[in-house]
Coordinates of C-alpha atoms and ligand atoms in Angstrom, one line a residue:
X1 CA 136.7 70.1 125.1
X2 CA 135.6 72.1 127.7
X3 CA 134.9 75.6 127.6
X4 CA 136.6 78.8 129.3
X5 CA 134.8 81.9 130.6
X6 CA 135.2 84.9 129.1
X7 CA 134.3 86.5 132.6
X8 CA 131.3 88.3 130.9
X9 CA 128.5 86.1 131.6
X10 CA 126.0 86.9 128.5
X11 CA 129.1 86.3 126.4
X12 CA 129.6 83.2 127.3
X13 CA 125.9 82.4 126.7
X14 CA 126.1 83.6 123.2
X15 CA 129.3 81.6 122.8
X16 CA 127.3 78.5 124.0
X17 CA 129.4 78.0 127.0
X18 CA 132.4 80.3 126.6
X19 CA 135.6 80.0 124.3
X20 CA 137.2 76.9 123.3
X21 CA 140.8 77.0 125.2
X22 CA 144.4 77.2 123.6
X23 CA 142.8 79.2 120.4
X24 CA 143.1 82.7 119.3
X25 CA 140.6 85.3 119.1
X26 CA 140.0 88.6 117.9
X27 CA 137.7 91.0 119.5
X28 CA 137.0 93.9 117.2
X29 CA 135.6 97.7 118.0
X30 CA 135.9 101.2 117.4
X31 CA 137.3 103.8 120.0
X32 CA 136.0 103.6 123.5
X33 CA 134.0 100.6 122.6
X34 CA 135.0 98.7 125.5
X35 CA 138.0 96.3 123.7
X36 CA 140.5 96.9 126.4
X37 CA 137.4 96.0 129.3
X38 CA 136.6 92.8 127.6
X39 CA 140.0 91.9 127.1
X40 CA 140.4 92.4 131.1
X41 CA 137.2 90.5 131.9
X42 CA 138.9 87.3 130.3
X43 CA 142.1 87.9 131.9
X44 CA 140.7 88.5 135.4
X45 CA 138.4 85.4 134.8
X46 CA 141.7 83.6 134.7
X47 CA 143.2 85.0 137.6
X48 CA 139.9 83.9 139.8
X49 CA 141.0 80.3 138.6
X50 CA 144.6 80.7 139.4
X51 CA 145.7 80.9 135.9
X52 CA 148.3 83.5 134.8
X53 CA 147.7 86.4 132.4
X54 CA 150.2 88.2 130.3
X55 CA 148.9 91.6 128.8
X56 CA 150.6 93.7 126.3
X57 CA 149.5 97.1 126.0
X58 CA 150.5 98.7 122.6
X59 CA 148.7 102.0 123.1
X60 CA 147.5 102.7 126.6
X61 CA 150.5 103.3 128.8
X62 CA 150.2 101.2 132.2
X63 CA 149.6 103.9 134.4
X64 CA 146.1 105.0 132.8
X65 CA 145.4 101.5 131.8
X66 CA 145.6 100.4 135.7
X67 CA 143.7 103.6 136.7
X68 CA 140.7 103.2 134.1
X69 CA 140.7 99.5 134.9
X70 CA 140.5 99.8 138.8
X71 CA 137.5 101.8 138.0
X72 CA 135.9 98.7 137.1
X73 CA 136.9 96.8 140.0
X74 CA 140.1 95.3 138.1
X75 CA 143.5 95.1 140.2
X76 CA 146.1 95.1 137.5
X77 CA 148.6 94.5 140.2
X78 CA 148.1 90.8 141.0
X79 CA 150.9 88.7 141.1
X80 CA 149.6 86.4 138.6
X81 CA 149.5 89.1 135.9
X82 CA 152.2 90.3 133.8
X83 CA 151.7 93.7 132.1
X84 CA 154.1 94.6 129.3
X85 CA 154.2 98.2 128.3
X86 CA 154.7 98.1 124.5
X87 CA 153.6 101.8 124.0
X88 CA 155.7 104.2 121.7
X89 CA 158.5 106.0 123.8
X90 CA 161.2 108.4 123.0
X91 CA 164.0 106.6 124.1
X92 CA 165.1 103.3 123.7
X93 CA 163.9 101.0 126.9
X94 CA 164.2 97.2 127.8
X95 CA 160.6 95.8 127.2
X96 CA 162.0 91.9 128.6
X97 CA 165.3 91.4 130.1
X98 CA 167.1 91.6 126.7
X99 CA 164.7 93.3 124.4
X100 CA 164.2 96.5 123.4
X101 CA 161.2 98.3 122.6
X102 CA 162.1 99.4 119.3
X103 CA 163.0 95.7 117.9
X104 CA 160.0 94.1 120.1
X105 CA 157.3 96.5 118.6
X106 CA 158.1 96.4 115.0
X107 CA 158.6 92.8 114.6
X108 CA 156.1 90.3 114.9
X109 CA 159.2 87.5 114.9
X110 CA 160.5 89.3 118.0
X111 CA 157.1 89.4 119.7
X112 CA 156.2 85.8 118.9
X113 CA 160.0 84.9 120.3
X114 CA 159.4 86.9 123.3
X115 CA 156.0 85.8 123.9
X116 CA 156.7 82.2 123.8
X117 CA 159.9 82.4 126.2
X118 CA 157.6 84.0 128.6
X119 CA 155.0 81.4 128.4
X120 CA 157.4 79.0 128.6
X121 CA 159.0 80.6 131.6
X122 CA 156.0 81.6 133.3
X123 CA 153.1 79.1 131.9
X124 CA 150.7 82.0 131.1
X125 CA 147.3 80.2 129.9
X126 CA 145.8 83.6 129.2
X127 CA 147.6 86.4 126.8
X128 CA 146.1 89.6 125.5
X129 CA 147.6 91.7 122.7
X130 CA 145.9 95.4 123.2
X131 CA 145.7 96.2 119.9
X132 CA 147.0 94.6 117.3
X133 CA 147.1 97.5 115.3
X134 CA 150.5 99.0 116.1
X135 CA 152.4 95.9 115.3
X136 CA 150.4 95.1 111.9
X137 CA 151.2 98.8 110.6
X138 CA 155.1 97.4 110.6
X139 CA 154.1 94.9 108.0
X140 CA 152.5 96.8 104.7
X141 CA 152.5 94.2 102.2
X142 CA 149.3 92.0 102.5
X143 CA 150.8 88.5 101.8
X144 CA 153.9 89.1 103.9
X145 CA 151.7 90.1 106.9
X146 CA 149.1 87.1 106.3
X147 CA 152.3 84.6 106.1
X148 CA 153.7 86.2 109.3
X149 CA 150.7 86.4 111.2
X150 CA 149.8 82.7 110.5
X151 CA 153.6 81.6 111.7
X152 CA 152.8 84.0 114.8
X153 CA 149.5 81.9 115.7
X154 CA 151.3 78.7 115.1
X155 CA 154.2 79.6 117.4
X156 CA 152.2 80.6 120.1
X157 CA 149.7 77.7 119.8
X158 CA 152.3 75.2 121.0
X159 CA 152.2 76.7 124.3
X160 CA 148.5 75.9 124.8
X161 CA 147.7 79.6 125.9
X162 CA 144.4 81.2 125.0
X163 CA 145.0 84.5 123.1
X164 CA 142.9 87.3 122.7
X165 CA 144.0 90.5 120.1
X166 CA 142.1 93.3 119.8
X167 CA 141.9 95.5 116.9
X168 CA 140.4 98.7 115.5
X169 CA 137.0 98.5 113.5
X170 CA 138.3 100.3 110.3
X171 CA 141.3 97.5 110.0
X172 CA 141.3 95.1 107.1
X173 CA 140.3 92.2 107.9
X174 CA 143.0 89.5 107.2
X175 CA 143.5 88.1 110.9
X176 CA 139.6 87.4 110.8
X177 CA 140.2 84.7 108.5
X178 CA 143.2 83.3 110.4
X179 CA 141.9 83.4 114.4
X180 CA 139.3 80.7 115.6
X181 CA 136.5 83.3 116.7
X182 CA 136.0 87.3 116.0
X183 CA 133.6 89.2 118.3
X184 CA 132.8 92.6 117.4
X185 CA 131.7 95.4 119.6
X186 CA 129.5 98.0 117.8
X187 CA 128.4 101.5 118.3
X188 CA 125.0 102.8 116.6
X189 CA 123.9 106.1 117.0
X190 CA 120.0 106.4 117.0
X191 CA 118.3 109.5 117.5
X192 CA 121.2 111.1 119.4
X193 CA 121.4 108.0 121.5
X194 CA 124.3 105.6 121.4
X195 CA 123.1 101.8 121.1
X196 CA 126.2 99.4 121.8
X197 CA 125.6 96.0 120.5
X198 CA 128.0 92.9 120.2
X199 CA 128.0 90.3 117.7
X200 CA 130.2 86.9 117.5
X201 CA 131.0 86.5 113.5
X202 CA 132.7 83.5 113.7
X203 CA 133.6 80.8 116.0
X204 CA 135.2 77.9 114.8
X205 CA 134.4 74.4 116.1
X206 CA 131.1 75.8 117.7
X207 CA 127.5 77.0 117.4
X208 CA 126.9 80.5 118.6
X209 CA 124.3 83.1 119.0
X210 CA 124.3 85.1 115.8
X211 CA 122.1 87.8 116.9
X212 CA 123.3 91.3 117.8
X213 CA 123.1 91.7 121.3
X214 CA 122.9 95.1 123.4
X215 CA 125.7 95.9 126.0
X216 CA 126.4 98.3 128.6
X217 CA 129.4 99.3 130.1
X218 CA 128.6 99.9 133.8
X219 CA 130.9 100.6 137.1
X220 CA 131.3 96.9 137.0
X221 CA 132.6 96.5 133.5
X222 CA 130.9 95.0 130.4
X223 CA 127.2 93.5 130.6
X224 CA 126.0 91.7 127.7
X225 CA 122.3 91.4 127.7
X226 CA 122.2 87.8 125.9
X227 CA 118.2 87.6 125.7
X228 CA 117.6 90.9 124.4
X229 CA 118.0 92.1 120.9
X230 CA 119.2 95.3 119.4
X231 CA 116.1 96.6 117.5
X232 CA 117.8 98.6 114.8
X233 CA 120.5 95.8 114.3
X234 CA 122.7 96.2 111.5
Ligands
ATP1 N1 131.4 103.6 134.8 C1 131.2 103.4 133.5 N2 130.1 103.6 133.0 C2 129.8 103.6 131.8 N3 130.9 103.8 130.8 C3 131.9 103.6 131.4 C4 132.3 103.6 132.6 N4 133.6 103.5 133.1 C5 134.1 103.8 132.0 N5 133.0 103.8 130.8 C6 133.2 103.6 129.5 O1 133.9 102.4 129.3 C7 134.4 102.8 127.8 C8 135.8 101.8 128.4 O2 136.2 101.4 126.9 P1 137.6 100.8 126.9 O3 138.9 101.5 127.2 O4 137.6 99.4 127.2 O5 137.5 100.8 124.9 P2 138.4 100.6 124.3 O6 137.8 99.9 123.0 O7 139.6 99.6 124.6 O8 138.9 102.1 123.5 P3 140.1 102.5 123.0 O9 139.9 102.3 121.4 O10 140.5 103.3 123.3 O11 141.2 101.5 123.2 C9 134.7 104.2 127.2 O12 134.0 104.4 126.4 C10 134.3 104.7 128.9 O13 133.9 106.2 128.7
MG2 MG1 141.5 99.9 124.6

């Protein structure tokens, strides 16, 4: 099975060549760690290869998302990208042709069905859900969440897309066990300086670099220093 690039060279090296396609991955990190930026690298890499990408934003409104990402050189107005605004709004509005926000953002089943339909119609090969937290909080019972999330992954996996979820570090870890890979973005305070480190927690079906490697966010997005070690690693 070939690999697909994340769009970040150093991260691909850590993953021994990139992600195994058609599986689901989780990117975890605290506020401002670069989860959305990493997800955009992933989506844009697909666009470079003439693939189509679907991006569902649950927290950051599309206008600020486009503005912020354009600073890294990501053009979200590309015809091969579809951005779905699933951020909370005061009034009811349509997300897809026949789906109201209230239904979409509060039901995993609805989300799975809608995404499935979108992929069937448009053949999206890369999908981002950023972040998972909002929809996750709609199910409080842990067993129920586990079951629902697994059904969701199973439904999506039929369509052969690679899917990337983001989530906040504080979240409980249920989905870490269910996805194929977990990448963590860590922020460490060291003598008043912020150090950023990236670590692969798991990657089913592959060996991987288990070190905590430094990364930086620059005007071109995320750069991973895969040959360096973050000295004060945790
Ligand atoms: N040119 C730049 N150089 C360095 N850092 C930058 C630059 N542009 C943006 N940043 C930083 O990059 C980060 C972008 O983070 P991003 O939105 O991807 O994080 P996130 O993990 O998705 O955050 P949130 O939890 O708010 O969703 C911000 O912390 C921002 O301050
Ligand atoms: Mg974000």
